[in-house]
Amino acid sequence: MLFKQQALLRQKLIVLGSLAIGSLLYLVARVGSLDRLQPLCPIDSRFGPRSQDEIPLRALQFKRGLLHEFRKGNATKEQIRLHNLVQQLPKAIIIGVRKGGTRALLEMLNLHPSVVKASQEIHFFDNDENYAKGIEWYRKKMPFSYPHQITIEKSPAYFITEEVPERIYKMNSSIKLLIIVREPTTRAISDYTQVLEGKERKNKTYYKFEKLAIDPNTCEVNTKYKAVRTSIYTKHLERWLKYFPIEQFHIVDGDRLITEPLPELQLVEKFLNLPPRISQYNLYFNATRGFYCLRFNIVFNKCLAGSKGRIHPEVDTSVITKLRKFFHPFNQKFYQITGRTFNWP
């Protein structure tokens, strides 16, 4: 009898011991995982002093994680209400230009804790079918954000589409408009390169750039070729100026954004009346890619898609010279209107 009691006691002790060890191991693992989630140094200090009406960067990082759940449809209306998140119409739009660096500019501005970007091009104002769905449809395409933040979208087709300036004006006559430009001939070749790559993926043949850019009958620049027409910046800008004063535009140097992004981003911060928060810490050069990548914090880094920075095909130098000569008077007028001069040949 005594032997059975002792055996039963030993079994109970073994069970209790196993439970205690299991609980201890769980706590150790839990604490360890929490430790791994903690930043090694205070994030806020890297962005300088913060005013009382700004949200801590840690809260914004939590919000961005929460938005991922929203996009998957896992968040409830109660969660949205509790976190005071809303879908706002944009207070600034990157309207162009195509192949000027619109995606890079949008992603870099998203480094700022007071900026929230639309992840996809909405094509609301340049697409008649989308525009017919109404402004509420457009608003619901915007990301969730805090009320004090600026929502920004980019659709480079806006710049060259005739109906867009009036449509945006009707939505918000005081909106801020960002245009990012590159040297016009380089931009036209980049435009061609993107289309060429798409054709090659589908095993389709395509004309050489020289044949498209130069009219074979006149041997002059072919202004009917869209890649050339898009690079005549002043012609498109003049249409926008019928609705918006030049003060509502900011011109970004797309070539400089590639080689020296921080000064360009600081100019945009100032234009958008944002406190300076983007620093050299947030930008690091990736030698393999040949581009600057983004550092949001000690954990999260991001580089642009591999499709950016395509290698351009060789173009006949005489064609390049002819294009640069053609664009020159338009460039001079663009400098005069915008008040910003570029060292374009």
XYZ file of C-alpha atoms in Angstrom:
345
model
C 0.000 0.000 0.000
C 2.753 2.408 1.004
C 4.606 1.521 -2.184
C 1.563 2.418 -4.341
C 1.137 5.788 -2.576
C 4.773 6.627 -3.134
C 4.525 5.706 -6.818
C 1.394 7.866 -7.225
C 3.127 10.787 -5.506
C 6.117 10.459 -7.821
C 3.796 10.548 -10.861
C 2.103 13.731 -9.596
C 5.448 15.364 -8.971
C 6.607 14.446 -12.500
C 3.421 15.949 -14.028
C 3.704 19.129 -11.960
C 7.385 19.411 -12.830
C 6.658 19.017 -16.535
C 3.986 21.713 -16.366
C 6.342 24.068 -14.524
C 9.173 23.482 -17.019
C 6.782 23.925 -19.971
C 5.484 27.224 -18.550
C 9.003 28.445 -17.930
C 10.087 27.570 -21.476
C 7.042 29.399 -22.913
C 7.848 32.531 -20.900
C 11.478 32.451 -21.992
C 10.460 32.061 -25.635
C 7.855 34.817 -25.338
C 10.258 37.277 -23.722
C 12.887 36.398 -26.282
C 10.536 37.081 -29.169
C 9.518 40.391 -27.645
C 13.157 41.328 -27.200
C 13.817 40.619 -30.842
C 11.031 42.992 -31.807
C 12.498 45.884 -29.873
C 14.653 48.343 -31.858
C 18.258 48.562 -30.772
C 18.067 52.326 -30.449
C 15.239 54.885 -30.187
C 13.770 55.455 -33.657
C 12.434 58.922 -32.880
C 15.903 60.330 -32.222
C 16.931 59.678 -35.805
C 14.243 62.041 -37.016
C 14.997 64.884 -34.642
C 12.670 66.506 -32.077
C 8.944 65.925 -32.507
C 6.184 68.468 -31.973
C 3.245 67.686 -29.715
C 0.746 67.212 -32.558
C 2.772 64.560 -34.358
C 2.311 60.820 -33.973
C 5.366 58.811 -32.821
C 7.045 56.880 -35.607
C 6.556 53.609 -33.697
C 2.808 54.210 -33.782
C 2.980 54.804 -37.522
C 4.932 51.596 -38.018
C 2.250 49.763 -36.055
C -0.363 51.466 -38.214
C 1.351 50.336 -41.420
C 1.289 46.765 -40.132
C -2.363 47.181 -39.268
C -3.109 48.506 -42.758
C -1.754 45.279 -44.186
C -4.508 43.496 -42.295
C -7.048 46.021 -43.599
C -6.018 45.365 -47.194
C -6.452 41.611 -46.623
C -9.933 42.306 -45.288
C -9.104 41.070 -41.784
C -9.853 44.316 -39.918
C -13.245 45.190 -38.487
C -14.969 48.570 -38.576
C -14.441 48.731 -34.818
C -10.665 48.361 -35.247
C -10.669 51.154 -37.822
C -12.712 53.404 -35.508
C -10.530 52.674 -32.466
C -7.352 53.578 -34.353
C -8.926 56.763 -35.732
C -7.993 55.816 -39.299
C -9.735 57.279 -42.333
C -9.520 57.172 -46.129
C -8.762 60.692 -47.308
C -8.679 62.269 -50.729
C -5.091 63.145 -51.699
C -3.754 66.558 -50.754
C -0.930 66.130 -53.262
C -0.638 64.188 -56.514
C 2.418 63.203 -58.535
C 0.971 63.921 -61.982
C 3.978 62.927 -64.104
C 6.005 62.439 -66.039
C 6.160 58.861 -67.299
C 9.668 57.417 -66.921
C 10.702 60.490 -64.977
C 10.974 58.693 -61.627
C 7.398 58.882 -60.319
C 7.578 55.528 -58.489
C 10.925 56.350 -56.870
C 9.616 59.737 -55.729
C 6.446 58.239 -54.251
C 8.321 55.503 -52.377
C 10.891 57.974 -51.032
C 8.216 60.405 -49.828
C 6.580 57.495 -48.022
C 9.623 57.527 -45.714
C 8.096 60.610 -44.098
C 5.890 59.719 -41.101
C 3.267 62.266 -42.185
C 2.902 60.855 -45.705
C 0.795 57.859 -46.734
C 0.939 56.632 -50.326
C -1.567 54.867 -52.538
C 0.205 51.639 -53.440
C -1.281 51.372 -56.949
C -1.852 53.868 -59.741
C -5.558 54.725 -59.516
C -5.996 56.249 -63.008
C -9.128 58.045 -61.841
C -8.811 61.346 -63.676
C -7.397 60.030 -66.973
C -9.747 57.055 -67.340
C -13.303 57.950 -68.362
C -14.730 54.695 -67.013
C -13.111 55.177 -63.606
C -14.015 58.866 -63.486
C -17.671 58.030 -64.126
C -17.675 55.964 -60.893
C -17.450 59.200 -58.905
C -15.294 60.830 -56.264
C -16.429 58.468 -53.499
C -15.105 55.501 -55.498
C -11.791 57.362 -55.799
C -11.662 58.093 -52.069
C -12.213 54.415 -51.238
C -9.164 53.565 -53.358
C -7.006 55.612 -50.975
C -5.039 54.032 -48.105
C -6.120 54.363 -44.482
C -4.348 57.189 -42.679
C -4.502 59.392 -39.615
C -6.415 62.661 -40.131
C -3.271 64.818 -39.867
C -1.393 62.875 -42.562
C -1.094 63.685 -46.263
C -2.291 61.074 -48.731
C -0.396 61.056 -52.034
C -1.070 59.128 -55.230
C 0.774 59.031 -58.539
C -0.479 58.414 -62.056
C 1.980 59.784 -64.650
C -0.637 59.656 -67.413
C -2.343 62.610 -65.696
C 0.258 65.065 -66.999
C -0.421 64.467 -70.690
C -4.188 63.753 -70.640
C -6.251 66.763 -71.730
C -9.259 66.316 -69.413
C -7.254 65.801 -66.216
C -6.430 69.401 -65.124
C -10.091 70.442 -65.096
C -11.165 67.235 -63.323
C -8.585 67.635 -60.562
C -9.471 71.327 -60.227
C -13.120 70.405 -59.632
C -12.049 68.031 -56.853
C -9.631 70.400 -55.123
C -8.567 73.733 -56.601
C -5.822 74.168 -53.966
C -4.200 70.730 -54.327
C -0.395 70.529 -54.568
C 0.964 69.038 -57.794
C 4.333 67.330 -58.234
C 6.028 66.916 -61.611
C 9.251 64.938 -61.850
C 11.230 65.396 -65.069
C 14.382 64.018 -66.650
C 16.472 65.173 -69.593
C 13.872 64.900 -72.407
C 15.862 62.734 -74.846
C 16.908 60.300 -72.112
C 13.303 60.134 -70.910
C 12.051 59.373 -74.438
C 14.577 56.540 -74.840
C 13.623 55.166 -71.418
C 9.969 55.267 -72.465
C 10.818 53.328 -75.631
C 12.894 50.801 -73.638
C 9.978 49.952 -71.365
C 7.659 49.347 -74.315
C 10.365 47.324 -76.088
C 10.786 45.059 -73.068
C 7.055 44.424 -72.990
C 7.077 43.465 -76.668
C 10.036 41.124 -76.175
C 8.299 39.346 -73.291
C 5.464 38.542 -75.712
C 7.930 37.487 -78.434
C 6.826 40.381 -80.622
C 9.030 42.437 -82.911
C 9.268 46.225 -82.559
C 10.705 49.109 -84.530
C 14.056 50.593 -83.597
C 13.908 53.835 -81.649
C 15.440 55.798 -84.547
C 12.645 54.760 -86.912
C 9.949 55.865 -84.455
C 11.557 59.129 -83.330
C 12.425 60.406 -86.813
C 9.860 60.815 -89.578
C 11.266 58.878 -92.576
C 9.573 61.211 -95.072
C 10.849 64.519 -93.701
C 13.892 63.277 -91.717
C 12.696 65.567 -88.915
C 11.661 64.683 -85.347
C 8.381 62.776 -85.335
C 6.130 64.732 -82.938
C 3.356 62.166 -83.441
C 5.459 59.590 -81.577
C 4.124 59.565 -78.012
C 7.538 59.166 -76.367
C 8.695 62.363 -78.091
C 5.466 64.250 -77.422
C 5.545 63.451 -73.700
C 9.008 65.015 -73.410
C 7.749 68.408 -74.639
C 7.061 69.343 -71.015
C 6.137 72.976 -71.566
C 3.255 72.112 -73.931
C 1.575 69.970 -71.293
C 2.325 72.346 -68.429
C 0.705 75.264 -70.270
C -2.572 73.324 -70.302
C -2.367 72.839 -66.507
C -1.676 76.533 -65.969
C -5.142 77.358 -67.307
C -6.483 75.948 -64.027
C -3.693 76.151 -61.444
C -1.143 78.891 -60.629
C 2.517 77.943 -60.964
C 2.870 78.200 -57.162
C 0.863 74.976 -56.805
C 3.438 73.012 -58.804
C 6.778 71.701 -57.671
C 9.277 70.452 -60.232
C 11.496 67.566 -59.110
C 14.787 66.821 -60.868
C 14.455 63.126 -61.705
C 18.099 62.804 -62.772
C 19.301 64.232 -59.455
C 16.857 62.044 -57.507
C 18.802 59.042 -58.816
C 22.286 60.319 -57.921
C 21.622 62.609 -54.944
C 18.077 62.048 -53.629
C 18.127 63.766 -50.232
C 18.297 67.442 -51.404
C 15.417 66.818 -53.812
C 13.314 65.196 -51.078
C 14.030 68.077 -48.701
C 12.702 70.517 -51.316
C 9.515 68.459 -51.598
C 9.117 68.385 -47.798
C 9.277 72.179 -47.816
C 6.780 72.462 -50.701
C 4.301 70.202 -48.889
C 4.770 72.151 -45.625
C 6.025 69.030 -43.870
C 8.499 69.110 -40.982
C 11.918 67.813 -42.118
C 12.016 64.123 -41.232
C 13.749 62.332 -44.113
C 17.482 62.120 -43.474
C 20.548 60.489 -44.980
C 19.929 57.593 -42.591
C 16.852 56.683 -44.654
C 18.772 56.432 -47.940
C 21.642 54.076 -48.697
C 23.310 53.325 -52.007
C 23.024 49.761 -53.278
C 26.122 49.193 -55.420
C 24.672 46.026 -56.956
C 21.515 47.757 -58.141
C 23.171 51.107 -58.831
C 20.347 52.920 -57.025
C 19.577 54.306 -53.611
C 17.421 52.040 -51.454
C 15.175 53.035 -48.559
C 15.685 52.411 -44.844
C 12.504 52.899 -42.815
C 14.012 51.673 -39.540
C 16.580 49.244 -38.186
C 14.473 46.296 -39.347
C 12.719 47.321 -42.573
C 14.589 48.213 -45.787
C 13.219 48.440 -49.317
C 14.656 48.710 -52.833
C 12.733 49.596 -55.975
C 11.607 46.803 -58.282
C 14.199 45.182 -60.511
C 12.424 46.582 -63.585
C 13.698 50.049 -62.654
C 16.935 51.166 -64.245
C 16.658 49.182 -67.472
C 19.702 49.307 -69.755
C 18.902 51.503 -72.763
C 19.622 50.270 -76.275
C 22.318 51.960 -78.341
C 20.844 54.903 -80.272
C 22.437 56.588 -83.280
C 24.297 59.680 -82.032
C 22.979 61.801 -84.904
C 19.412 61.020 -83.775
C 20.258 61.975 -80.199
C 21.761 65.254 -81.410
C 18.689 65.990 -83.543
C 16.346 65.306 -80.608
C 18.327 67.495 -78.214
C 18.300 70.328 -80.719
C 14.550 69.885 -81.152
C 13.822 69.917 -77.408
C 16.112 72.877 -76.643
C 13.632 75.768 -77.226
C 10.899 73.909 -75.336
C 13.328 73.341 -72.448
C 14.209 77.028 -72.301
C 10.534 77.943 -72.061
C 10.038 75.306 -69.365
C 12.865 76.862 -67.325
C 11.282 80.285 -67.721
C 7.810 79.181 -66.622
C 8.869 77.055 -63.662
C 11.808 79.126 -62.440
C 13.963 76.041 -62.303
C 16.909 75.506 -64.666
C 18.432 72.161 -65.534
C 21.734 71.427 -67.226
C 20.128 69.686 -70.184
C 22.100 69.761 -73.467
